[in-house]
Structures are given as C-alpha cells and as structure tokens.
Amino acid sequence: MHLLSFRFSASTVLLFIFLLTGFGSVEAETYYHVTVKAMREPSDPDDCEWAWVTLVEIPKSRAYPSEAALAQRYGGSLRGSVLALVRADAWRSSHRHTSEVRCNGRRSEMVVTWRESRGERVYATGGLDDPNDPDKINFGFTSREILDDNGRWFDPRGRSYAVAGVPVPAGGEPVEMRGDYHIRAVNYLDPLKHYERCGKRWVEQFISVLDNFHLSTSFEPGENEIFGQTLTSPARKRFYVYQIIRSASREHPHWRQTTM
C-alpha cells in the first residue's frame, strides 16, 4: 500500500478557504420603506391620504446596461443607484366641503365630496445619485417610466385605464363626467370627485395631493431612518409627514398602518 501525501502552500490553503466560504454567497439587498401622510389643509386632519411604498436599491450599471457599457468602453463607469419599485399602496379618507357661490343672483353653496377609497395603482421611484454619499436619497410619486425590482423598465401611462361613472338607478339621470381621465402617480379604486352646484351634478377625476410629493434628503450618519414634515407653498397649503426606513428586510414595517 502506498501512502499518498499532499503538500499545500499557505497561499493555496487561503485560496481554498476563500472559495469555500464565498461559494454561493449573495450580496444583501437594501430596501427603503416609505410612509407618507398628506393633508390638503393642516387645520383639517380628517381630510388626508396615506401611502406606503417599498423600493429596492439597484446599481445604475444594472438599471442602464447600455449606458454602463458605453461608459466602460471609454474607461468610465456608472455610479450610484436607482430605487426600483417593489410594491406601493395608498388610502384616502372620505371628505365633504362647501364653498359659497351664487346661483341666478342668489347666494348658494357648491358641495364637493369624495368617498373613502383604497389605492388601485400607485407608482413611485427614487435614487441614490451621489456616489460619494450613499446617505443622500431622492424619492417621489410619478407616472413616468419606473424600474421594477426585476430590473425591468415600464411606463405606467402605457397601461390600460378604464373609469366607470356613477351608477344610475332605474329611471334616473346619468351624472355628467367632465374633464379628461388619465393614469396618474396615485390612482384610487374610486377615482371620482363629486360636485353639486346650482341644481347640477357632475364628477371629475380625483387628483391626489400625493402626486406632487417629491423629496430630496439624507440619512444622518449611522442612522437608517428619516422622519420629517414639509409644507408646500403657502397658497396651496399642502402638508406632508413622511418616514423612510432603510433595511435589509423586504417587508414594510408599517404597511397600511395609518399611524406614524
């Protein structure tokens, strides 16, 4: 019987250990969980909308492969990340408000209402555009092209969107639908805003105040949570409270919760 002996150099042993421990390892993904509460009038907190969004960080080199290849050809590289949409939802409260108008020279009221509704389609995106500062983040709701968590781009405006009017009881008069109806950044199962004025009734598309929410901010060094609030121009008085949580978990910690 022959005794076979093997001699390993120190570098060979280190290489073997590296390959063994590194085999099958997957780089951890980073998720960003956003919660936004929007109010049309800060003095009326019952008139509000909520949105919950989860995004995942994808390197720009993967999001823009053609551009990355071109940059590499000239000795450069695409740095930074795109925040791809994993899931999003929204909710709005029911509301009724009135304003004084004149009908045939007499004082009257115009009544505007909408019903409580859950979101049907909600679109948002963001990015980490400063390669030298991974704590800087931008986020916003949009109906422009969006990257999904599989690395594929899609255009929300290219998706079918049908809106049904107000149900008409037997013998009743149909309610007029005014204006255009388009896919927006935040769309509700009930997309209607109801008007009554001078004996007339009609509906228009409900426009979410979340559509105009865009944010550019930074995590504090060593922190993984941002909490803040912002007020738009004094004339419009749109008030937003927001939270962003950076996490290795795919699960949104406050999904569909109307507390913050």
PDB file of N, CA, C and O in Angstrom, residues 10-57:
ATOM      1  N   ALA A  10       0.854  27.892   1.755  1.00  0.00           N
ATOM      2  CA  ALA A  10      -0.032  28.738   2.559  1.00  0.00           C
ATOM      3  C   ALA A  10      -1.013  29.480   1.662  1.00  0.00           C
ATOM      4  O   ALA A  10      -2.195  29.628   1.986  1.00  0.00           O
ATOM      5  N   SER A  11      -0.555  29.951   0.496  1.00  0.00           N
ATOM      6  CA  SER A  11      -1.448  30.689  -0.412  1.00  0.00           C
ATOM      7  C   SER A  11      -2.538  29.790  -0.968  1.00  0.00           C
ATOM      8  O   SER A  11      -3.675  30.224  -1.161  1.00  0.00           O
ATOM      9  N   THR A  12      -2.223  28.516  -1.225  1.00  0.00           N
ATOM     10  CA  THR A  12      -3.224  27.581  -1.735  1.00  0.00           C
ATOM     11  C   THR A  12      -4.304  27.338  -0.704  1.00  0.00           C
ATOM     12  O   THR A  12      -5.496  27.286  -1.017  1.00  0.00           O
ATOM     13  N   VAL A  13      -3.902  27.181   0.555  1.00  0.00           N
ATOM     14  CA  VAL A  13      -4.874  26.964   1.636  1.00  0.00           C
ATOM     15  C   VAL A  13      -5.802  28.169   1.763  1.00  0.00           C
ATOM     16  O   VAL A  13      -7.023  28.034   1.891  1.00  0.00           O
ATOM     17  N   LEU A  14      -5.236  29.388   1.730  1.00  0.00           N
ATOM     18  CA  LEU A  14      -6.062  30.593   1.845  1.00  0.00           C
ATOM     19  C   LEU A  14      -7.041  30.711   0.682  1.00  0.00           C
ATOM     20  O   LEU A  14      -8.194  31.100   0.863  1.00  0.00           O
ATOM     21  N   LEU A  15      -6.578  30.367  -0.531  1.00  0.00           N
ATOM     22  CA  LEU A  15      -7.450  30.422  -1.695  1.00  0.00           C
ATOM     23  C   LEU A  15      -8.591  29.428  -1.569  1.00  0.00           C
ATOM     24  O   LEU A  15      -9.749  29.730  -1.871  1.00  0.00           O
ATOM     25  N   PHE A  16      -8.290  28.235  -1.062  1.00  0.00           N
ATOM     26  CA  PHE A  16      -9.310  27.199  -0.894  1.00  0.00           C
ATOM     27  C   PHE A  16     -10.369  27.640   0.120  1.00  0.00           C
ATOM     28  O   PHE A  16     -11.572  27.490  -0.103  1.00  0.00           O
ATOM     29  N   ILE A  17      -9.922  28.244   1.217  1.00  0.00           N
ATOM     30  CA  ILE A  17     -10.866  28.723   2.239  1.00  0.00           C
ATOM     31  C   ILE A  17     -11.736  29.831   1.681  1.00  0.00           C
ATOM     32  O   ILE A  17     -12.941  29.888   1.914  1.00  0.00           O
ATOM     33  N   PHE A  18     -11.136  30.743   0.905  1.00  0.00           N
ATOM     34  CA  PHE A  18     -11.891  31.858   0.315  1.00  0.00           C
ATOM     35  C   PHE A  18     -12.976  31.345  -0.622  1.00  0.00           C
ATOM     36  O   PHE A  18     -14.122  31.793  -0.574  1.00  0.00           O
ATOM     37  N   LEU A  19     -12.616  30.380  -1.475  1.00  0.00           N
ATOM     38  CA  LEU A  19     -13.595  29.837  -2.416  1.00  0.00           C
ATOM     39  C   LEU A  19     -14.693  29.081  -1.689  1.00  0.00           C
ATOM     40  O   LEU A  19     -15.864  29.146  -2.068  1.00  0.00           O
ATOM     41  N   LEU A  20     -14.337  28.388  -0.612  1.00  0.00           N
ATOM     42  CA  LEU A  20     -15.320  27.611   0.127  1.00  0.00           C
ATOM     43  C   LEU A  20     -16.327  28.506   0.822  1.00  0.00           C
ATOM     44  O   LEU A  20     -17.535  28.287   0.775  1.00  0.00           O
ATOM     45  N   THR A  21     -15.847  29.547   1.467  1.00  0.00           N
ATOM     46  CA  THR A  21     -16.750  30.444   2.206  1.00  0.00           C
ATOM     47  C   THR A  21     -17.502  31.374   1.285  1.00  0.00           C
ATOM     48  O   THR A  21     -18.619  31.795   1.590  1.00  0.00           O
ATOM     49  N   GLY A  22     -16.936  31.720   0.134  1.00  0.00           N
ATOM     50  CA  GLY A  22     -17.582  32.649  -0.776  1.00  0.00           C
ATOM     51  C   GLY A  22     -18.523  31.997  -1.755  1.00  0.00           C
ATOM     52  O   GLY A  22     -19.342  32.661  -2.376  1.00  0.00           O
ATOM     53  N   PHE A  23     -18.440  30.673  -1.870  1.00  0.00           N
ATOM     54  CA  PHE A  23     -19.257  29.965  -2.849  1.00  0.00           C
ATOM     55  C   PHE A  23     -20.750  30.107  -2.510  1.00  0.00           C
ATOM     56  O   PHE A  23     -21.175  29.853  -1.406  1.00  0.00           O
ATOM     57  N   GLY A  24     -21.530  30.552  -3.482  1.00  0.00           N
ATOM     58  CA  GLY A  24     -22.965  30.650  -3.286  1.00  0.00           C
ATOM     59  C   GLY A  24     -23.417  31.865  -2.502  1.00  0.00           C
ATOM     60  O   GLY A  24     -24.601  32.019  -2.242  1.00  0.00           O
ATOM     61  N   SER A  25     -22.511  32.740  -2.096  1.00  0.00           N
ATOM     62  CA  SER A  25     -22.921  33.907  -1.328  1.00  0.00           C
ATOM     63  C   SER A  25     -23.618  34.914  -2.238  1.00  0.00           C
ATOM     64  O   SER A  25     -23.287  35.060  -3.401  1.00  0.00           O
ATOM     65  N   VAL A  26     -24.606  35.608  -1.714  1.00  0.00           N
ATOM     66  CA  VAL A  26     -25.369  36.594  -2.464  1.00  0.00           C
ATOM     67  C   VAL A  26     -25.298  37.927  -1.735  1.00  0.00           C
ATOM     68  O   VAL A  26     -25.477  37.983  -0.522  1.00  0.00           O
ATOM     69  N   GLU A  27     -25.035  38.967  -2.487  1.00  0.00           N
ATOM     70  CA  GLU A  27     -24.958  40.294  -1.879  1.00  0.00           C
ATOM     71  C   GLU A  27     -26.321  40.696  -1.328  1.00  0.00           C
ATOM     72  O   GLU A  27     -27.343  40.557  -1.993  1.00  0.00           O
ATOM     73  N   ALA A  28     -26.334  41.148  -0.090  1.00  0.00           N
ATOM     74  CA  ALA A  28     -27.589  41.525   0.557  1.00  0.00           C
ATOM     75  C   ALA A  28     -28.206  42.726  -0.144  1.00  0.00           C
ATOM     76  O   ALA A  28     -27.508  43.649  -0.546  1.00  0.00           O
ATOM     77  N   GLU A  29     -29.527  42.705  -0.288  1.00  0.00           N
ATOM     78  CA  GLU A  29     -30.223  43.820  -0.910  1.00  0.00           C
ATOM     79  C   GLU A  29     -30.619  44.833   0.145  1.00  0.00           C
ATOM     80  O   GLU A  29     -30.870  44.485   1.299  1.00  0.00           O
ATOM     81  N   THR A  30     -30.686  46.091  -0.268  1.00  0.00           N
ATOM     82  CA  THR A  30     -31.086  47.167   0.637  1.00  0.00           C
ATOM     83  C   THR A  30     -32.433  47.710   0.192  1.00  0.00           C
ATOM     84  O   THR A  30     -32.605  48.101  -0.960  1.00  0.00           O
ATOM     85  N   TYR A  31     -33.376  47.737   1.137  1.00  0.00           N
ATOM     86  CA  TYR A  31     -34.731  48.191   0.853  1.00  0.00           C
ATOM     87  C   TYR A  31     -34.988  49.530   1.546  1.00  0.00           C
ATOM     88  O   TYR A  31     -34.407  49.828   2.598  1.00  0.00           O
ATOM     89  N   TYR A  32     -35.890  50.300   0.957  1.00  0.00           N
ATOM     90  CA  TYR A  32     -36.293  51.595   1.512  1.00  0.00           C
ATOM     91  C   TYR A  32     -37.817  51.589   1.633  1.00  0.00           C
ATOM     92  O   TYR A  32     -38.525  51.465   0.629  1.00  0.00           O
ATOM     93  N   HIS A  33     -38.298  51.695   2.866  1.00  0.00           N
ATOM     94  CA  HIS A  33     -39.731  51.634   3.143  1.00  0.00           C
ATOM     95  C   HIS A  33     -40.222  53.052   3.470  1.00  0.00           C
ATOM     96  O   HIS A  33     -39.784  53.650   4.458  1.00  0.00           O
ATOM     97  N   VAL A  34     -41.097  53.568   2.621  1.00  0.00           N
ATOM     98  CA  VAL A  34     -41.565  54.949   2.734  1.00  0.00           C
ATOM     99  C   VAL A  34     -43.019  54.964   3.188  1.00  0.00           C
ATOM    100  O   VAL A  34     -43.847  54.191   2.682  1.00  0.00           O
ATOM    101  N   THR A  35     -43.322  55.843   4.133  1.00  0.00           N
ATOM    102  CA  THR A  35     -44.701  56.106   4.560  1.00  0.00           C
ATOM    103  C   THR A  35     -44.925  57.612   4.460  1.00  0.00           C
ATOM    104  O   THR A  35     -44.107  58.386   4.954  1.00  0.00           O
ATOM    105  N   VAL A  36     -46.020  58.005   3.821  1.00  0.00           N
ATOM    106  CA  VAL A  36     -46.325  59.429   3.661  1.00  0.00           C
ATOM    107  C   VAL A  36     -47.781  59.672   4.053  1.00  0.00           C
ATOM    108  O   VAL A  36     -48.678  58.951   3.606  1.00  0.00           O
ATOM    109  N   LYS A  37     -48.001  60.693   4.873  1.00  0.00           N
ATOM    110  CA  LYS A  37     -49.352  61.186   5.153  1.00  0.00           C
ATOM    111  C   LYS A  37     -49.462  62.578   4.540  1.00  0.00           C
ATOM    112  O   LYS A  37     -48.616  63.434   4.779  1.00  0.00           O
ATOM    113  N   ALA A  38     -50.505  62.780   3.743  1.00  0.00           N
ATOM    114  CA  ALA A  38     -50.702  64.068   3.072  1.00  0.00           C
ATOM    115  C   ALA A  38     -52.021  64.667   3.508  1.00  0.00           C
ATOM    116  O   ALA A  38     -53.038  63.964   3.590  1.00  0.00           O
ATOM    117  N   MET A  39     -52.016  65.970   3.777  1.00  0.00           N
ATOM    118  CA  MET A  39     -53.235  66.694   4.158  1.00  0.00           C
ATOM    119  C   MET A  39     -53.383  67.921   3.269  1.00  0.00           C
ATOM    120  O   MET A  39     -52.428  68.675   3.078  1.00  0.00           O
ATOM    121  N   ARG A  40     -54.577  68.113   2.734  1.00  0.00           N
ATOM    122  CA  ARG A  40     -54.836  69.274   1.890  1.00  0.00           C
ATOM    123  C   ARG A  40     -54.860  70.554   2.707  1.00  0.00           C
ATOM    124  O   ARG A  40     -54.481  71.611   2.236  1.00  0.00           O
ATOM    125  N   GLU A  41     -55.347  70.444   3.938  1.00  0.00           N
ATOM    126  CA  GLU A  41     -55.455  71.605   4.810  1.00  0.00           C
ATOM    127  C   GLU A  41     -55.012  71.185   6.209  1.00  0.00           C
ATOM    128  O   GLU A  41     -55.676  70.371   6.849  1.00  0.00           O
ATOM    129  N   PRO A  42     -53.866  71.693   6.684  1.00  0.00           N
ATOM    130  CA  PRO A  42     -53.362  71.266   8.002  1.00  0.00           C
ATOM    131  C   PRO A  42     -54.373  71.431   9.130  1.00  0.00           C
ATOM    132  O   PRO A  42     -54.333  70.687  10.108  1.00  0.00           O
ATOM    133  N   SER A  43     -55.310  72.377   8.988  1.00  0.00           N
ATOM    134  CA  SER A  43     -56.306  72.583  10.038  1.00  0.00           C
ATOM    135  C   SER A  43     -57.426  71.549   9.991  1.00  0.00           C
ATOM    136  O   SER A  43     -58.282  71.522  10.877  1.00  0.00           O
ATOM    137  N   ASP A  44     -57.436  70.706   8.956  1.00  0.00           N
ATOM    138  CA  ASP A  44     -58.464  69.682   8.821  1.00  0.00           C
ATOM    139  C   ASP A  44     -57.799  68.321   8.634  1.00  0.00           C
ATOM    140  O   ASP A  44     -57.725  67.800   7.522  1.00  0.00           O
ATOM    141  N   PRO A  45     -57.300  67.712   9.722  1.00  0.00           N
ATOM    142  CA  PRO A  45     -56.538  66.463   9.607  1.00  0.00           C
ATOM    143  C   PRO A  45     -57.374  65.278   9.136  1.00  0.00           C
ATOM    144  O   PRO A  45     -56.822  64.242   8.750  1.00  0.00           O
ATOM    145  N   ASP A  46     -58.713  65.395   9.170  1.00  0.00           N
ATOM    146  CA  ASP A  46     -59.552  64.292   8.704  1.00  0.00           C
ATOM    147  C   ASP A  46     -59.541  64.170   7.184  1.00  0.00           C
ATOM    148  O   ASP A  46     -59.901  63.130   6.636  1.00  0.00           O
ATOM    149  N   ASP A  47     -59.165  65.227   6.498  1.00  0.00           N
ATOM    150  CA  ASP A  47     -59.046  65.198   5.042  1.00  0.00           C
ATOM    151  C   ASP A  47     -57.612  64.803   4.713  1.00  0.00           C
ATOM    152  O   ASP A  47     -56.722  65.655   4.590  1.00  0.00           O
ATOM    153  N   CYS A  48     -57.378  63.515   4.589  1.00  0.00           N
ATOM    154  CA  CYS A  48     -55.983  63.066   4.444  1.00  0.00           C
ATOM    155  C   CYS A  48     -55.869  61.886   3.493  1.00  0.00           C
ATOM    156  O   CYS A  48     -56.843  61.226   3.146  1.00  0.00           O
ATOM    157  N   GLU A  49     -54.647  61.664   3.079  1.00  0.00           N
ATOM    158  CA  GLU A  49     -54.278  60.496   2.283  1.00  0.00           C
ATOM    159  C   GLU A  49     -53.015  59.872   2.883  1.00  0.00           C
ATOM    160  O   GLU A  49     -52.173  60.579   3.447  1.00  0.00           O
ATOM    161  N   TRP A  50     -52.913  58.560   2.747  1.00  0.00           N
ATOM    162  CA  TRP A  50     -51.731  57.828   3.198  1.00  0.00           C
ATOM    163  C   TRP A  50     -51.179  57.013   2.033  1.00  0.00           C
ATOM    164  O   TRP A  50     -51.948  56.522   1.197  1.00  0.00           O
ATOM    165  N   ALA A  51     -49.873  56.856   2.000  1.00  0.00           N
ATOM    166  CA  ALA A  51     -49.240  55.991   1.004  1.00  0.00           C
ATOM    167  C   ALA A  51     -48.118  55.202   1.654  1.00  0.00           C
ATOM    168  O   ALA A  51     -47.445  55.690   2.568  1.00  0.00           O
ATOM    169  N   TRP A  52     -47.947  53.967   1.171  1.00  0.00           N
ATOM    170  CA  TRP A  52     -46.891  53.083   1.673  1.00  0.00           C
ATOM    171  C   TRP A  52     -46.150  52.528   0.453  1.00  0.00           C
ATOM    172  O   TRP A  52     -46.764  51.991  -0.466  1.00  0.00           O
ATOM    173  N   VAL A  53     -44.843  52.662   0.458  1.00  0.00           N
ATOM    174  CA  VAL A  53     -44.038  52.272  -0.699  1.00  0.00           C
ATOM    175  C   VAL A  53     -42.800  51.521  -0.225  1.00  0.00           C
ATOM    176  O   VAL A  53     -42.157  51.923   0.749  1.00  0.00           O
ATOM    177  N   THR A  54     -42.478  50.441  -0.920  1.00  0.00           N
ATOM    178  CA  THR A  54     -41.209  49.741  -0.706  1.00  0.00           C
ATOM    179  C   THR A  54     -40.407  49.767  -2.001  1.00  0.00           C
ATOM    180  O   THR A  54     -40.928  49.421  -3.065  1.00  0.00           O
ATOM    181  N   LEU A  55     -39.146  50.198  -1.895  1.00  0.00           N
ATOM    182  CA  LEU A  55     -38.237  50.263  -3.035  1.00  0.00           C
ATOM    183  C   LEU A  55     -36.981  49.466  -2.697  1.00  0.00           C
ATOM    184  O   LEU A  55     -36.648  49.296  -1.524  1.00  0.00           O
ATOM    185  N   VAL A  56     -36.295  48.996  -3.715  1.00  0.00           N
ATOM    186  CA  VAL A  56     -35.048  48.270  -3.504  1.00  0.00           C
ATOM    187  C   VAL A  56     -33.943  48.928  -4.323  1.00  0.00           C
ATOM    188  O   VAL A  56     -34.167  49.409  -5.436  1.00  0.00           O
ATOM    189  N   GLU A  57     -32.763  48.945  -3.755  1.00  0.00           N
ATOM    190  CA  GLU A  57     -31.615  49.604  -4.394  1.00  0.00           C
ATOM    191  C   GLU A  57     -31.034  48.712  -5.490  1.00  0.00           C
ATOM    192  O   GLU A  57     -30.700  47.549  -5.248  1.00  0.00           O
TER     193      GLU A  57
END
